[in-house]
MMTF fields as JSON, N, C-alpha, C and O atoms, coordinates in Angstrom:
{
  "mmtfVersion": "1.0.0",
  "mmtfProducer": "UNKNOWN",
  "numBonds": 359,
  "numAtoms": 360,
  "numGroups": 90,
  "numChains": 1,
  "numModels": 1,
  "chainsPerModel": [1],
  "groupsPerChain": [90],
  "chainIdList": ["A"],
  "bondAtomList": [4, 2, 8, 6, 12, 10, 16, 14, 20, 18, 24, 22, 28, 26, 32, 30, 36, 34, 40, 38, 44, 42, 48, 46, 52, 50, 56, 54, 60, 58, 64, 62, 68, 66, 72, 70, 76, 74, 80, 78, 84, 82, 88, 86, 92, 90, 96, 94, 100, 98, 104, 102, 108, 106, 112, 110, 116, 114, 120, 118, 124, 122, 128, 126, 132, 130, 136, 134, 140, 138, 144, 142, 148, 146, 152, 150, 156, 154, 160, 158, 164, 162, 168, 166, 172, 170, 176, 174, 180, 178, 184, 182, 188, 186, 192, 190, 196, 194, 200, 198, 204, 202, 208, 206, 212, 210, 216, 214, 220, 218, 224, 222, 228, 226, 232, 230, 236, 234, 240, 238, 244, 242, 248, 246, 252, 250, 256, 254, 260, 258, 264, 262, 268, 266, 272, 270, 276, 274, 280, 278, 284, 282, 288, 286, 292, 290, 296, 294, 300, 298, 304, 302, 308, 306, 312, 310, 316, 314, 320, 318, 324, 322, 328, 326, 332, 330, 336, 334, 340, 338, 344, 342, 348, 346, 352, 350, 356, 354],
  "bondOrderList": [1, 1, 1, 1, 1, 1, 1, 1, 1, 1, 1, 1, 1, 1, 1, 1, 1, 1, 1, 1, 1, 1, 1, 1, 1, 1, 1, 1, 1, 1, 1, 1, 1, 1, 1, 1, 1, 1, 1, 1, 1, 1, 1, 1, 1, 1, 1, 1, 1, 1, 1, 1, 1, 1, 1, 1, 1, 1, 1, 1, 1, 1, 1, 1, 1, 1, 1, 1, 1, 1, 1, 1, 1, 1, 1, 1, 1, 1, 1, 1, 1, 1, 1, 1, 1, 1, 1, 1, 1],
  "groupList": [{"groupName": "MET", "atomNameList": ["N", "CA", "C", "O"], "elementList": ["N", "C", "C", "O"], "formalChargeList": [0, 0, 0, 0], "bondAtomList": [1, 0, 2, 1, 3, 2], "bondOrderList": [1, 1, 2], "singleLetterCode": "M", "chemCompType": "L-PEPTIDE LINKING"}, {"groupName": "ASN", "atomNameList": ["N", "CA", "C", "O"], "elementList": ["N", "C", "C", "O"], "formalChargeList": [0, 0, 0, 0], "bondAtomList": [1, 0, 2, 1, 3, 2], "bondOrderList": [1, 1, 2], "singleLetterCode": "N", "chemCompType": "L-PEPTIDE LINKING"}, {"groupName": "LYS", "atomNameList": ["N", "CA", "C", "O"], "elementList": ["N", "C", "C", "O"], "formalChargeList": [0, 0, 0, 0], "bondAtomList": [1, 0, 2, 1, 3, 2], "bondOrderList": [1, 1, 2], "singleLetterCode": "K", "chemCompType": "L-PEPTIDE LINKING"}, {"groupName": "ARG", "atomNameList": ["N", "CA", "C", "O"], "elementList": ["N", "C", "C", "O"], "formalChargeList": [0, 0, 0, 0], "bondAtomList": [1, 0, 2, 1, 3, 2], "bondOrderList": [1, 1, 2], "singleLetterCode": "R", "chemCompType": "L-PEPTIDE LINKING"}, {"groupName": "GLN", "atomNameList": ["N", "CA", "C", "O"], "elementList": ["N", "C", "C", "O"], "formalChargeList": [0, 0, 0, 0], "bondAtomList": [1, 0, 2, 1, 3, 2], "bondOrderList": [1, 1, 2], "singleLetterCode": "Q", "chemCompType": "L-PEPTIDE LINKING"}, {"groupName": "PHE", "atomNameList": ["N", "CA", "C", "O"], "elementList": ["N", "C", "C", "O"], "formalChargeList": [0, 0, 0, 0], "bondAtomList": [1, 0, 2, 1, 3, 2], "bondOrderList": [1, 1, 2], "singleLetterCode": "F", "chemCompType": "L-PEPTIDE LINKING"}, {"groupName": "LEU", "atomNameList": ["N", "CA", "C", "O"], "elementList": ["N", "C", "C", "O"], "formalChargeList": [0, 0, 0, 0], "bondAtomList": [1, 0, 2, 1, 3, 2], "bondOrderList": [1, 1, 2], "singleLetterCode": "L", "chemCompType": "L-PEPTIDE LINKING"}, {"groupName": "ILE", "atomNameList": ["N", "CA", "C", "O"], "elementList": ["N", "C", "C", "O"], "formalChargeList": [0, 0, 0, 0], "bondAtomList": [1, 0, 2, 1, 3, 2], "bondOrderList": [1, 1, 2], "singleLetterCode": "I", "chemCompType": "L-PEPTIDE LINKING"}, {"groupName": "HIS", "atomNameList": ["N", "CA", "C", "O"], "elementList": ["N", "C", "C", "O"], "formalChargeList": [0, 0, 0, 0], "bondAtomList": [1, 0, 2, 1, 3, 2], "bondOrderList": [1, 1, 2], "singleLetterCode": "H", "chemCompType": "L-PEPTIDE LINKING"}, {"groupName": "THR", "atomNameList": ["N", "CA", "C", "O"], "elementList": ["N", "C", "C", "O"], "formalChargeList": [0, 0, 0, 0], "bondAtomList": [1, 0, 2, 1, 3, 2], "bondOrderList": [1, 1, 2], "singleLetterCode": "T", "chemCompType": "L-PEPTIDE LINKING"}, {"groupName": "SER", "atomNameList": ["N", "CA", "C", "O"], "elementList": ["N", "C", "C", "O"], "formalChargeList": [0, 0, 0, 0], "bondAtomList": [1, 0, 2, 1, 3, 2], "bondOrderList": [1, 1, 2], "singleLetterCode": "S", "chemCompType": "L-PEPTIDE LINKING"}, {"groupName": "GLU", "atomNameList": ["N", "CA", "C", "O"], "elementList": ["N", "C", "C", "O"], "formalChargeList": [0, 0, 0, 0], "bondAtomList": [1, 0, 2, 1, 3, 2], "bondOrderList": [1, 1, 2], "singleLetterCode": "E", "chemCompType": "L-PEPTIDE LINKING"}, {"groupName": "ASP", "atomNameList": ["N", "CA", "C", "O"], "elementList": ["N", "C", "C", "O"], "formalChargeList": [0, 0, 0, 0], "bondAtomList": [1, 0, 2, 1, 3, 2], "bondOrderList": [1, 1, 2], "singleLetterCode": "D", "chemCompType": "L-PEPTIDE LINKING"}, {"groupName": "TYR", "atomNameList": ["N", "CA", "C", "O"], "elementList": ["N", "C", "C", "O"], "formalChargeList": [0, 0, 0, 0], "bondAtomList": [1, 0, 2, 1, 3, 2], "bondOrderList": [1, 1, 2], "singleLetterCode": "Y", "chemCompType": "L-PEPTIDE LINKING"}, {"groupName": "GLY", "atomNameList": ["N", "CA", "C", "O"], "elementList": ["N", "C", "C", "O"], "formalChargeList": [0, 0, 0, 0], "bondAtomList": [1, 0, 2, 1, 3, 2], "bondOrderList": [1, 1, 2], "singleLetterCode": "G", "chemCompType": "PEPTIDE LINKING"}, {"groupName": "ALA", "atomNameList": ["N", "CA", "C", "O"], "elementList": ["N", "C", "C", "O"], "formalChargeList": [0, 0, 0, 0], "bondAtomList": [1, 0, 2, 1, 3, 2], "bondOrderList": [1, 1, 2], "singleLetterCode": "A", "chemCompType": "L-PEPTIDE LINKING"}, {"groupName": "PRO", "atomNameList": ["N", "CA", "C", "O"], "elementList": ["N", "C", "C", "O"], "formalChargeList": [0, 0, 0, 0], "bondAtomList": [1, 0, 2, 1, 3, 2], "bondOrderList": [1, 1, 2], "singleLetterCode": "P", "chemCompType": "L-PEPTIDE LINKING"}, {"groupName": "VAL", "atomNameList": ["N", "CA", "C", "O"], "elementList": ["N", "C", "C", "O"], "formalChargeList": [0, 0, 0, 0], "bondAtomList": [1, 0, 2, 1, 3, 2], "bondOrderList": [1, 1, 2], "singleLetterCode": "V", "chemCompType": "L-PEPTIDE LINKING"}],
  "groupTypeList": [0, 1, 2, 3, 4, 5, 6, 5, 7, 6, 4, 1, 8, 6, 9, 10, 7, 9, 1, 11, 11, 3, 4, 11, 6, 7, 1, 12, 13, 11, 10, 8, 5, 9, 13, 14, 6, 4, 1, 14, 2, 9, 11, 11, 4, 7, 15, 8, 12, 6, 14, 12, 16, 5, 11, 6, 17, 3, 11, 7, 6, 14, 12, 3, 5, 9, 7, 4, 12, 5, 9, 9, 4, 15, 16, 1, 7, 8, 9, 1, 9, 13, 2, 2, 1, 17, 7, 13, 8, 10],
  "groupIdList": [1, 2, 3, 4, 5, 6, 7, 8, 9, 10, 11, 12, 13, 14, 15, 16, 17, 18, 19, 20, 21, 22, 23, 24, 25, 26, 27, 28, 29, 30, 31, 32, 33, 34, 35, 36, 37, 38, 39, 40, 41, 42, 43, 44, 45, 46, 47, 48, 49, 50, 51, 52, 53, 54, 55, 56, 57, 58, 59, 60, 61, 62, 63, 64, 65, 66, 67, 68, 69, 70, 71, 72, 73, 74, 75, 76, 77, 78, 79, 80, 81, 82, 83, 84, 85, 86, 87, 88, 89, 90],
  "secStructList": [7, 7, 2, 2, 2, 2, 2, 2, 2, 2, 2, 2, 2, 7, 6, 6, 1, 7, 2, 2, 2, 2, 2, 2, 2, 2, 2, 2, 2, 2, 2, 2, 2, 2, 2, 2, 2, 2, 6, 6, 7, 7, 2, 2, 2, 2, 2, 2, 2, 2, 7, 7, 2, 2, 2, 2, 2, 2, 2, 2, 2, 4, 4, 4, 3, 3, 3, 3, 3, 3, 3, 7, 7, 7, 6, 6, 1, 7, 6, 6, 7, 3, 3, 3, 3, 3, 3, 3, 7, 7],
  "xCoordList": [94.296, 95.155, 95.243, 95.447, 95.099, 95.296, 96.672, 97.535, 96.876, 98.226, 98.602, 99.773, 97.611, 98.029, 98.427, 99.328, 97.626, 98.016, 99.393, 100.221, 99.565, 100.894, 101.975, 102.886, 101.917, 102.975, 103.159, 104.286, 102.073, 102.044, 102.945, 103.716, 102.817, 103.582, 105.05, 105.841, 105.369, 106.712, 107.422, 108.404, 106.662, 107.154, 107.42, 108.417, 106.484, 106.566, 107.543, 107.976, 107.86, 108.788, 110.156, 111.003, 110.412, 111.785, 112.499, 113.343, 112.084, 112.763, 114.272, 115.012, 114.712, 116.138, 117.13, 118.306, 116.579, 117.395, 117.322, 116.428, 118.171, 118.273, 116.963, 116.342, 116.554, 115.434, 115.587, 114.591, 116.747, 116.911, 116.752, 115.975, 117.296, 117.031, 115.602, 115.046, 114.943, 113.548, 112.618, 111.68, 112.941, 112.11, 112.352, 111.464, 113.562, 113.86, 112.991, 112.268, 112.976, 112.123, 110.627, 109.943, 110.085, 108.806, 108.411, 107.322, 109.321, 109.103, 109.074, 108.341, 109.885, 109.841, 108.591, 108.12, 108.034, 106.704, 105.625, 104.646, 105.689, 104.707, 104.507, 103.414, 105.784, 105.829, 105.143, 104.446, 105.302, 104.563, 103.07, 102.349, 102.596, 101.224, 100.729, 99.668, 101.476, 101.145, 101.01, 100.017, 102.035, 102.151, 100.964, 100.299, 100.63, 99.635, 98.23, 97.383, 98.059, 96.751, 96.631, 95.512, 97.708, 97.541, 97.284, 96.85, 97.592, 97.49, 96.027, 95.846, 95.19, 94.032, 93.791, 92.734, 94.835, 94.767, 94.25, 94.258, 93.748, 93.252, 94.458, 95.439, 94.264, 95.382, 95.544, 96.634, 94.341, 94.449, 95.22, 96.014, 95.002, 95.655, 97.191, 98.015, 97.562, 98.887, 99.59, 100.709, 98.916, 99.504, 99.703, 100.707, 98.743, 98.861, 100.043, 100.774, 100.23, 101.27, 102.605, 103.542, 102.709, 103.963, 104.365, 105.549, 103.371, 103.72, 103.406, 102.984, 103.654, 103.434, 104.335, 105.535, 103.93, 104.9, 105.746, 106.799, 105.355, 106.181, 107.181, 108.225, 106.974, 108.056, 109.048, 110.265, 108.531, 109.438, 110.357, 111.554, 109.835, 110.679, 111.675, 112.851, 111.23, 112.207, 113.44, 114.594, 113.116, 114.182, 114.927, 116.149, 114.443, 115.251, 116.087, 117.27, 115.609, 116.477, 117.384, 118.4, 117.108, 118.056, 118.173, 117.175, 119.36, 119.802, 119.302, 119.357, 118.785, 118.395, 116.94, 116.329, 116.335, 114.994, 114.499, 114.934, 113.598, 112.84, 111.407, 111.116, 110.456, 109.122, 108.316, 108.505, 107.418, 106.436, 105.096, 104.737, 104.293, 102.916, 101.96, 102.076, 101.046, 99.921, 98.703, 98.85, 97.656, 96.309, 96.042, 96.055, 95.799, 95.375, 94.5, 94.363, 93.905, 93.105, 93.791, 93.967, 94.194, 94.86, 93.97, 93.215, 94.036, 93.246, 93.42, 94.561, 92.351, 92.399, 92.845, 93.121, 92.916, 93.188, 92.03, 91.419, 91.812, 90.58, 90.649, 91.661, 89.507, 89.446, 89.717, 89.491, 90.173, 90.531, 91.677, 91.845, 92.432, 93.675, 94.609, 94.812, 95.316, 96.399, 97.667, 98.2, 98.117, 99.275, 100.432, 100.273, 101.634, 102.809, 103.692, 103.918, 104.18, 105.052, 106.512, 106.975, 107.157, 108.548, 109.557, 109.316, 110.593, 111.534, 112.939, 113.405, 113.605, 114.814, 115.949, 115.845, 117.051, 118.217, 119.43, 119.569, 120.171, 121.436, 122.578, 123.683],
  "yCoordList": [205.457, 206.458, 206.032, 204.864, 206.917, 206.587, 206.865, 207.3, 206.603, 206.904, 208.372, 208.715, 209.268, 210.643, 211.239, 212.067, 210.715, 211.156, 210.451, 211.052, 209.243, 208.562, 209.374, 209.842, 209.559, 210.21, 211.64, 212.133, 212.316, 213.749, 213.888, 214.84, 212.885, 212.833, 212.756, 213.665, 211.751, 211.442, 212.831, 213.377, 213.258, 214.407, 215.648, 216.358, 215.845, 217.097, 216.989, 218.0, 215.694, 215.495, 215.045, 214.843, 214.885, 214.557, 215.654, 215.481, 216.86, 218.142, 218.231, 218.923, 217.539, 217.763, 216.776, 216.688, 216.038, 215.301, 215.957, 216.765, 215.638, 216.258, 215.929, 214.886, 216.928, 216.59, 215.359, 214.682, 215.018, 213.692, 212.595, 211.705, 212.482, 211.389, 211.31, 210.214, 212.468, 212.369, 211.853, 211.086, 212.327, 211.858, 210.329, 209.648, 209.85, 208.353, 207.719, 206.793, 208.152, 207.43, 207.552, 206.531, 208.661, 208.722, 207.849, 207.284, 207.81, 206.944, 205.471, 204.686, 205.106, 203.752, 203.363, 202.24, 204.218, 204.052, 204.086, 203.364, 204.857, 204.964, 203.585, 203.136, 202.962, 201.725, 200.659, 199.811, 200.648, 199.786, 199.929, 198.934, 201.168, 201.298, 200.754, 200.139, 200.988, 200.465, 199.019, 198.472, 198.322, 196.829, 196.322, 195.4, 196.932, 196.492, 196.604, 195.716, 197.748, 197.986, 196.985, 196.561, 196.601, 195.698, 194.26, 193.367, 194.101, 192.759, 192.771, 191.863, 193.615, 193.587, 194.206, 194.036, 194.97, 195.579, 196.891, 197.406, 197.515, 198.913, 199.729, 199.262, 201.046, 201.958, 201.968, 202.082, 201.836, 201.741, 200.534, 200.656, 199.362, 198.146, 198.328, 197.886, 198.91, 199.041, 199.936, 199.664, 201.054, 202.008, 201.322, 201.514, 200.572, 199.762, 198.816, 198.704, 198.115, 197.17, 197.884, 197.397, 199.061, 199.847, 200.328, 200.481, 200.562, 201.01, 202.499, 203.162, 202.95, 204.412, 205.2, 204.997, 206.16, 206.954, 207.948, 208.355, 208.384, 208.981, 208.262, 208.807, 207.027, 206.005, 205.782, 205.756, 205.639, 205.688, 206.797, 206.609, 208.007, 209.211, 209.156, 209.449, 208.773, 208.645, 207.736, 208.073, 206.643, 205.601, 206.274, 206.31, 206.79, 207.429, 208.524, 208.563, 209.403, 210.544, 210.16, 210.832, 209.13, 208.611, 209.754, 210.197, 210.145, 211.085, 212.437, 213.243, 212.789, 214.168, 214.287, 215.297, 213.337, 213.404, 213.207, 212.272, 214.074, 213.772, 214.086, 214.792, 213.505, 213.626, 214.14, 213.686, 215.06, 215.545, 215.309, 215.796, 214.541, 214.234, 215.426, 216.076, 215.59, 216.434, 216.121, 215.505, 216.529, 216.391, 217.594, 218.711, 217.362, 218.522, 218.168, 216.965, 218.959, 218.707, 219.516, 220.734, 218.571, 219.126, 219.103, 218.15, 220.136, 220.05, 218.957, 218.527, 218.361, 217.269, 215.975, 215.015, 215.947, 214.603, 214.37, 215.284, 213.252, 212.889, 213.531, 213.434, 214.262, 214.954, 213.974, 212.771, 214.469, 213.767, 212.781, 211.832, 212.994, 212.276, 212.655, 213.849, 211.618, 211.965, 212.238, 211.366, 213.489, 214.016, 214.09, 214.113, 214.13, 214.281, 215.442, 215.569, 216.264, 217.294, 216.862, 216.262, 217.145, 216.685, 217.84, 218.948, 217.653, 218.531, 218.054, 217.014, 218.774, 218.198, 218.863, 220.035, 218.12, 218.631, 218.541, 217.571, 219.441, 219.473, 218.715, 218.575],
  "zCoordList": [112.816, 112.165, 110.561, 110.231, 109.772, 108.254, 107.795, 108.556, 106.505, 105.989, 105.911, 106.07, 105.665, 105.751, 107.033, 107.169, 108.037, 109.409, 109.839, 110.523, 109.427, 109.935, 109.27, 109.953, 107.99, 107.219, 107.695, 107.737, 108.055, 108.417, 109.704, 109.826, 110.676, 111.954, 111.476, 111.732, 110.839, 110.409, 109.88, 110.383, 108.724, 107.971, 108.925, 108.795, 109.858, 110.653, 111.914, 112.468, 112.327, 113.443, 113.033, 113.903, 111.837, 111.44, 110.759, 109.88, 111.247, 110.619, 110.935, 110.236, 111.973, 112.291, 111.594, 111.945, 110.581, 109.66, 108.224, 107.969, 107.39, 106.043, 105.278, 105.484, 104.334, 103.447, 102.663, 102.406, 102.266, 101.499, 102.48, 102.134, 103.57, 104.589, 104.919, 104.981, 105.144, 105.604, 104.426, 104.644, 103.162, 102.092, 101.741, 101.227, 102.038, 101.807, 102.818, 102.453, 104.174, 105.035, 104.655, 104.729, 104.272, 103.976, 102.659, 102.559, 101.763, 100.67, 101.023, 100.421, 102.012, 102.528, 103.213, 103.034, 103.977, 104.741, 103.741, 103.928, 102.677, 101.71, 100.962, 100.616, 100.76, 100.112, 100.988, 100.429, 102.384, 103.156, 103.014, 102.95, 102.964, 102.727, 101.345, 101.249, 100.372, 98.974, 99.005, 98.526, 99.588, 99.62, 100.374, 99.902, 101.643, 102.402, 101.719, 101.814, 101.035, 100.441, 99.227, 98.938, 98.523, 97.476, 97.991, 97.263, 99.325, 99.868, 100.74, 101.551, 100.591, 101.288, 102.615, 103.223, 103.089, 104.404, 104.181, 103.063, 105.318, 105.342, 105.794, 106.374, 105.448, 105.942, 107.451, 108.012, 108.084, 109.554, 110.055, 110.988, 109.45, 109.816, 109.485, 110.285, 108.435, 108.172, 109.091, 109.527, 109.405, 110.373, 111.778, 112.464, 112.114, 113.379, 113.37, 114.354, 112.212, 112.091, 112.148, 112.781, 111.477, 111.552, 112.923, 113.225, 113.746, 115.132, 115.206, 114.259, 116.415, 116.781, 116.1, 116.287, 115.259, 114.454, 115.312, 114.822, 116.597, 117.499, 118.059, 118.416, 118.186, 118.737, 117.507, 117.691, 116.367, 115.13, 115.058, 114.838, 115.242, 115.14, 116.27, 116.056, 117.531, 118.548, 118.24, 118.504, 117.704, 117.336, 116.253, 116.397, 115.243, 114.097, 114.632, 114.296, 115.416, 115.901, 117.042, 117.219, 117.841, 118.831, 119.97, 120.54, 120.218, 121.348, 121.134, 122.063, 119.919, 119.534, 119.914, 119.565, 120.601, 120.685, 122.138, 122.81, 122.621, 123.89, 123.54, 122.574, 124.406, 124.129, 125.235, 126.364, 125.019, 126.13, 125.623, 124.551, 126.389, 126.016, 126.444, 127.483, 125.516, 125.971, 125.017, 123.962, 125.408, 124.549, 123.813, 124.33, 122.6, 121.622, 120.556, 120.334, 119.883, 118.795, 117.677, 117.697, 116.595, 115.423, 114.219, 114.026, 113.395, 112.119, 111.319, 111.152, 110.722, 109.874, 110.449, 109.729, 111.754, 112.48, 113.441, 113.995, 113.574, 114.494, 115.781, 116.476, 116.182, 117.401, 118.602, 118.472, 119.697, 120.842, 120.605, 121.37, 119.591, 119.346, 120.268, 120.49, 120.941, 121.897, 121.074, 120.387, 121.18, 120.411, 121.279, 122.499, 120.73, 121.417, 120.934, 119.731, 121.815, 121.404, 121.438, 122.409, 120.469, 120.255, 120.537, 120.058, 121.233, 121.471, 120.998, 121.464, 120.106, 119.55, 120.312, 120.674, 120.565, 121.15, 120.158, 119.413, 120.182, 119.174, 119.936, 119.412]
}
Protein backbone atom coordinates (compact mmCIF):
# COMPACT_ATOMS: atom_id res chain seq x y z
CA UNK A 1 0.00 0.00 0.00
CA UNK A 2 1.35 3.42 -0.87
CA UNK A 3 0.81 6.83 0.74
CA UNK A 4 -2.13 7.78 -1.49
CA UNK A 5 -3.97 4.54 -0.75
CA UNK A 6 -3.28 4.76 2.99
CA UNK A 7 -4.49 8.35 3.28
CA UNK A 8 -7.49 7.63 1.00
CA UNK A 9 -8.72 4.99 3.44
CA UNK A 10 -8.32 7.31 6.42
CA UNK A 11 -9.95 10.25 4.66
CA UNK A 12 -12.95 8.24 3.49
CA UNK A 13 -13.60 6.32 6.69
CA UNK A 14 -13.18 9.13 9.21
CA UNK A 15 -16.23 11.04 7.99
CA UNK A 16 -17.98 10.84 11.36
CA UNK A 17 -15.45 13.19 12.98
CA UNK A 18 -15.20 16.90 12.26
CA UNK A 19 -13.35 18.10 9.18
CA UNK A 20 -10.85 19.83 11.47
CA UNK A 21 -10.13 16.65 13.44
CA UNK A 22 -9.89 14.59 10.27
CA UNK A 23 -7.49 17.05 8.61
CA UNK A 24 -5.31 17.15 11.73
CA UNK A 25 -5.02 13.36 11.67
CA UNK A 26 -4.33 13.29 7.92
CA UNK A 27 -1.63 15.93 8.35
CA UNK A 28 -0.06 13.86 11.13
CA UNK A 29 0.08 10.75 8.95
CA UNK A 30 1.40 12.77 5.99
CA UNK A 31 4.21 13.92 8.30
CA UNK A 32 5.09 10.29 9.03
CA UNK A 33 5.39 9.65 5.30
CA UNK A 34 7.51 12.78 4.77
CA UNK A 35 9.87 11.86 7.61
CA UNK A 36 10.15 8.25 6.48
CA UNK A 37 10.88 9.20 2.88
CA UNK A 38 13.57 11.63 4.05
CA UNK A 39 15.14 8.74 5.95
CA UNK A 40 15.29 6.35 3.02
CA UNK A 41 12.09 4.35 3.48
CA UNK A 42 9.62 3.62 0.70
CA UNK A 43 5.96 4.61 0.95
CA UNK A 44 5.10 0.93 1.25
CA UNK A 45 7.50 0.45 4.19
CA UNK A 46 6.09 3.50 5.95
CA UNK A 47 2.50 2.35 5.44
CA UNK A 48 3.43 -1.08 6.79
CA UNK A 49 5.12 0.48 9.83
CA UNK A 50 2.06 2.66 10.53
CA UNK A 51 -0.21 -0.36 10.52
CA UNK A 52 -3.53 -1.27 8.99
CA UNK A 53 -5.39 1.98 8.24
CA UNK A 54 -8.73 0.26 8.88
CA UNK A 55 -7.53 -0.67 12.37
CA UNK A 56 -6.37 2.91 12.91
CA UNK A 57 -9.84 4.15 11.95
CA UNK A 58 -11.39 1.67 14.38
CA UNK A 59 -9.13 2.90 17.19
CA UNK A 60 -9.79 6.56 16.39
CA UNK A 61 -13.57 6.13 16.26
CA UNK A 62 -13.85 3.79 19.23
CA UNK A 63 -17.46 2.79 19.99
CA UNK A 64 -18.79 4.53 16.87
CA UNK A 65 -17.21 1.90 14.66
CA UNK A 66 -17.90 -1.66 13.51
CA UNK A 67 -16.32 -3.41 10.57
CA UNK A 68 -17.62 -5.84 7.95
CA UNK A 69 -15.05 -7.45 5.72
CA UNK A 70 -15.62 -8.12 2.05
CA UNK A 71 -13.54 -8.43 -1.08
CA UNK A 72 -13.88 -5.73 -3.72
CA UNK A 73 -11.91 -4.04 -6.42
CA UNK A 74 -11.71 -0.28 -6.03
CA UNK A 75 -10.56 2.14 -8.72
CA UNK A 76 -6.94 3.30 -8.40
CA UNK A 77 -6.20 0.70 -5.73
CA UNK A 78 -4.36 -2.53 -6.49
CA UNK A 79 -6.78 -5.14 -7.79
CA UNK A 80 -7.57 -8.02 -5.49
CA UNK A 81 -7.03 -5.72 -2.53
CA UNK A 82 -8.84 -6.90 0.55
CA UNK A 83 -11.13 -4.01 1.48
CA UNK A 84 -13.27 -3.45 4.52
CA UNK A 85 -16.71 -1.90 4.72
CA UNK A 86 -17.13 0.47 7.61
CA UNK A 87 -20.43 1.04 9.38
CA UNK A 88 -20.70 3.93 11.81
CA UNK A 89 -23.00 3.98 14.83
CA UNK A 90 -24.22 7.17 16.44
